[in-house]
Amino acid sequence: MNQKEHIQYAVITFLAVIFIFLSHEFIHWLTGELLQYEMGMSLNSAFPVDSKYRTPGDYQLVSLSGPILTLLEMILFTYLMIKTRNYWFFPFVFLCFYMTLLSGIFNLFNPNDLGRVSRYIGIGLYTLPAIAVIIQFFIMDYAVKKAGIMQKLILITVFWGILFSSILILVNQNFKIRIL
């Protein structure tokens, strides 16, 4: 990868961060709206404007919608990457996995989407997050092998993905930028 391609790849990874995070939050927002809640959305969260869900089941549906979309996006981008053998899709695949992994880790501090659902259905806080991370890891591993992604590109993607997603999360935490 020459310098121009490296810069282009960093930009693609940045766009992947924005797309994966915002689409994940948007589906939470949309699910809440479809359930007749007035929803708000920031860079890294979606929430009922009045801070309450009418039922625990509604809360779980809204919580589950994001991880389901993220998994579907991962499958789509894996398919596109393998079909085209185009490594430009890899940041999207990686970021779906990374978002699920990060959410699972943050369950240690505050229950996130799959952690809340997992606890709600009585199988413990970490069961669904662990299953999702394992499934997505194997999807990503399969994609990497089938598309012939080199280890150097994986490391570059990890670097840019972690950097850009950390910036997005910090900006959201510090400035509470409301999108919807």
Tab-separated table of C-alpha atoms in Angstrom:
chain	number	residue	atom	x	y	z
A	1	MET	CA	0.000	0.000	0.000
A	2	ASN	CA	1.531	3.319	-1.043
A	3	GLN	CA	1.034	6.570	0.866
A	4	LYS	CA	-1.962	7.663	-1.220
A	5	GLU	CA	-3.679	4.283	-0.752
A	6	HIS	CA	-2.906	4.380	2.972
A	7	ILE	CA	-4.610	7.776	3.289
A	8	GLN	CA	-7.573	6.540	1.228
A	9	TYR	CA	-7.809	3.454	3.432
A	10	ALA	CA	-7.778	5.622	6.574
A	11	VAL	CA	-10.629	7.689	5.104
A	12	ILE	CA	-12.583	4.521	4.231
A	13	THR	CA	-12.050	3.277	7.791
A	14	PHE	CA	-13.253	6.610	9.185
A	15	LEU	CA	-16.364	6.404	7.000
A	16	ALA	CA	-16.892	2.804	8.127
A	17	VAL	CA	-16.803	3.934	11.776
A	18	ILE	CA	-19.375	6.631	11.082
A	19	PHE	CA	-21.593	4.289	9.057
A	20	ILE	CA	-21.492	1.323	11.450
A	21	PHE	CA	-22.005	3.413	14.597
A	22	LEU	CA	-24.728	5.653	13.160
A	23	SER	CA	-26.653	2.842	11.472
A	24	HIS	CA	-26.546	0.870	14.736
A	25	GLU	CA	-27.944	3.822	16.684
A	26	PHE	CA	-30.390	4.706	13.921
A	27	ILE	CA	-32.014	1.262	14.049
A	28	HIS	CA	-32.427	1.682	17.827
A	29	TRP	CA	-34.032	5.067	17.140
A	30	LEU	CA	-36.257	3.670	14.373
A	31	THR	CA	-37.350	0.693	16.473
A	32	GLY	CA	-38.307	3.029	19.306
A	33	GLU	CA	-40.195	5.300	16.926
A	34	LEU	CA	-42.051	2.296	15.464
A	35	LEU	CA	-43.024	1.358	19.024
A	36	GLN	CA	-44.549	4.858	19.351
A	37	TYR	CA	-41.815	6.479	21.446
A	38	GLU	CA	-40.457	9.930	20.775
A	39	MET	CA	-36.796	9.004	20.384
A	40	GLY	CA	-33.586	10.984	20.400
A	41	MET	CA	-30.248	9.976	18.937
A	42	SER	CA	-26.662	11.087	19.425
A	43	LEU	CA	-23.446	9.828	17.814
A	44	ASN	CA	-23.365	6.777	20.074
A	45	SER	CA	-26.772	6.384	21.685
A	46	ALA	CA	-30.494	6.338	21.038
A	47	PHE	CA	-32.994	6.989	23.795
A	48	PRO	CA	-36.619	7.840	24.531
A	49	VAL	CA	-36.881	11.598	24.958
A	50	ASP	CA	-38.871	11.222	28.176
A	51	SER	CA	-36.225	8.748	29.482
A	52	LYS	CA	-38.699	5.895	29.986
A	53	TYR	CA	-39.944	2.854	28.106
A	54	ARG	CA	-43.530	1.809	28.793
A	55	THR	CA	-42.633	-1.867	29.126
A	56	PRO	CA	-39.465	-3.895	29.725
A	57	GLY	CA	-40.244	-5.770	26.500
A	58	ASP	CA	-40.113	-2.549	24.486
A	59	TYR	CA	-36.734	-1.735	26.028
A	60	GLN	CA	-35.440	-5.169	25.049
A	61	LEU	CA	-36.708	-4.856	21.456
A	62	VAL	CA	-35.019	-1.491	21.059
A	63	SER	CA	-31.850	-2.909	22.648
A	64	LEU	CA	-31.825	-5.982	20.400
A	65	SER	CA	-32.395	-4.117	17.128
A	66	GLY	CA	-28.883	-2.609	17.022
A	67	PRO	CA	-26.931	-5.861	17.431
A	68	ILE	CA	-29.177	-7.604	14.891
A	69	LEU	CA	-28.505	-4.891	12.308
A	70	THR	CA	-24.778	-4.965	13.091
A	71	LEU	CA	-24.707	-8.734	12.492
A	72	LEU	CA	-26.627	-8.358	9.221
A	73	GLU	CA	-24.245	-5.603	8.101
A	74	MET	CA	-21.294	-7.823	8.937
A	75	ILE	CA	-22.730	-10.652	6.845
A	76	LEU	CA	-23.394	-8.252	3.946
A	77	PHE	CA	-19.912	-6.711	4.013
A	78	THR	CA	-18.323	-10.144	4.390
A	79	TYR	CA	-20.200	-11.313	1.309
A	80	LEU	CA	-19.180	-8.210	-0.662
A	81	MET	CA	-15.548	-8.522	0.422
A	82	ILE	CA	-15.341	-12.188	-0.545
A	83	LYS	CA	-17.318	-11.787	-3.775
A	84	THR	CA	-15.248	-8.840	-4.999
A	85	ARG	CA	-12.008	-9.750	-3.180
A	86	ASN	CA	-11.869	-6.041	-2.387
A	87	TYR	CA	-10.093	-5.225	0.876
A	88	TRP	CA	-11.842	-1.840	1.083
A	89	PHE	CA	-14.794	-3.688	2.658
A	90	PHE	CA	-12.653	-5.041	5.496
A	91	PRO	CA	-13.000	-1.961	7.759
A	92	PHE	CA	-16.775	-2.462	7.706
A	93	VAL	CA	-16.418	-6.142	8.635
A	94	PHE	CA	-13.887	-5.383	11.368
A	95	LEU	CA	-15.917	-2.533	12.847
A	96	CYS	CA	-19.025	-4.686	13.175
A	97	PHE	CA	-16.940	-7.151	15.192
A	98	TYR	CA	-15.165	-4.427	17.156
A	99	MET	CA	-18.410	-2.657	18.060
A	100	THR	CA	-19.845	-5.924	19.402
A	101	LEU	CA	-16.626	-6.695	21.297
A	102	LEU	CA	-16.439	-3.202	22.780
A	103	SER	CA	-20.086	-3.309	23.813
A	104	GLY	CA	-19.470	-6.669	25.478
A	105	ILE	CA	-16.466	-5.332	27.376
A	106	PHE	CA	-18.387	-2.260	28.530
A	107	ASN	CA	-20.968	-4.558	30.120
A	108	LEU	CA	-18.448	-4.685	32.973
A	109	PHE	CA	-19.364	-1.065	33.768
A	110	ASN	CA	-22.910	-0.640	32.500
A	111	PRO	CA	-25.142	-3.200	30.761
A	112	ASN	CA	-25.253	-2.600	27.001
A	113	ASP	CA	-27.616	-3.893	24.316
A	114	LEU	CA	-26.975	-7.636	24.351
A	115	GLY	CA	-26.053	-7.614	28.037
A	116	ARG	CA	-29.433	-6.111	28.934
A	117	VAL	CA	-31.295	-8.606	26.764
A	118	SER	CA	-29.222	-11.510	28.071
A	119	ARG	CA	-29.939	-10.536	31.669
A	120	TYR	CA	-33.632	-9.910	30.884
A	121	ILE	CA	-34.139	-13.424	29.510
A	122	GLY	CA	-32.357	-14.884	32.532
A	123	ILE	CA	-29.120	-16.226	31.066
A	124	GLY	CA	-26.744	-13.795	32.738
A	125	LEU	CA	-25.253	-10.497	31.664
A	126	TYR	CA	-22.424	-11.915	29.554
A	127	THR	CA	-23.971	-14.903	27.725
A	128	LEU	CA	-25.434	-13.217	24.620
A	129	PRO	CA	-22.525	-10.771	24.289
A	130	ALA	CA	-20.034	-13.659	24.422
A	131	ILE	CA	-21.995	-15.666	21.849
A	132	ALA	CA	-22.227	-12.643	19.531
A	133	VAL	CA	-18.498	-11.896	19.829
A	134	ILE	CA	-17.576	-15.518	19.107
A	135	ILE	CA	-19.898	-15.735	16.087
A	136	GLN	CA	-18.665	-12.438	14.679
A	137	PHE	CA	-15.032	-13.374	15.277
A	138	PHE	CA	-15.484	-16.533	13.216
A	139	ILE	CA	-17.305	-14.621	10.470
A	140	MET	CA	-14.449	-12.109	10.359
A	141	ASP	CA	-11.823	-14.873	10.402
A	142	TYR	CA	-13.604	-16.631	7.535
A	143	ALA	CA	-13.800	-13.366	5.572
A	144	VAL	CA	-10.117	-12.614	6.123
A	145	LYS	CA	-9.078	-16.058	4.904
A	146	LYS	CA	-11.449	-16.162	1.924
A	147	ALA	CA	-10.566	-12.646	0.750
A	148	GLY	CA	-6.839	-13.094	1.381
A	149	ILE	CA	-6.515	-10.146	3.764
A	150	MET	CA	-2.902	-9.787	4.891
A	151	GLN	CA	-1.891	-9.404	8.538
A	152	LYS	CA	-0.427	-5.944	7.911
A	153	LEU	CA	-3.795	-4.709	6.618
A	154	ILE	CA	-5.540	-6.204	9.643
A	155	LEU	CA	-3.201	-4.272	11.954
A	156	ILE	CA	-3.700	-1.047	9.990
A	157	THR	CA	-7.474	-1.529	10.185
A	158	VAL	CA	-7.344	-2.217	13.915
A	159	PHE	CA	-5.262	0.935	14.461
A	160	TRP	CA	-7.522	3.241	12.442
A	161	GLY	CA	-10.721	1.575	13.657
A	162	ILE	CA	-9.816	1.912	17.329
A	163	LEU	CA	-8.556	5.474	16.874
A	164	PHE	CA	-11.594	6.736	14.967
A	165	SER	CA	-14.166	4.925	17.104
A	166	SER	CA	-12.475	6.208	20.276
A	167	ILE	CA	-12.667	9.749	18.931
A	168	LEU	CA	-16.356	9.289	18.072
A	169	ILE	CA	-17.121	7.906	21.536
A	170	LEU	CA	-15.168	10.678	23.295
A	171	VAL	CA	-16.820	13.391	21.194
A	172	ASN	CA	-20.219	11.899	22.043
A	173	GLN	CA	-19.381	11.716	25.763
A	174	ASN	CA	-18.026	15.259	25.955
A	175	PHE	CA	-20.311	17.185	23.599
A	176	LYS	CA	-23.544	15.122	23.543
A	177	ILE	CA	-24.128	15.917	19.874
A	178	ARG	CA	-27.768	15.126	19.202
A	179	ILE	CA	-28.501	14.079	15.633
A	180	LEU	CA	-32.202	13.221	15.888
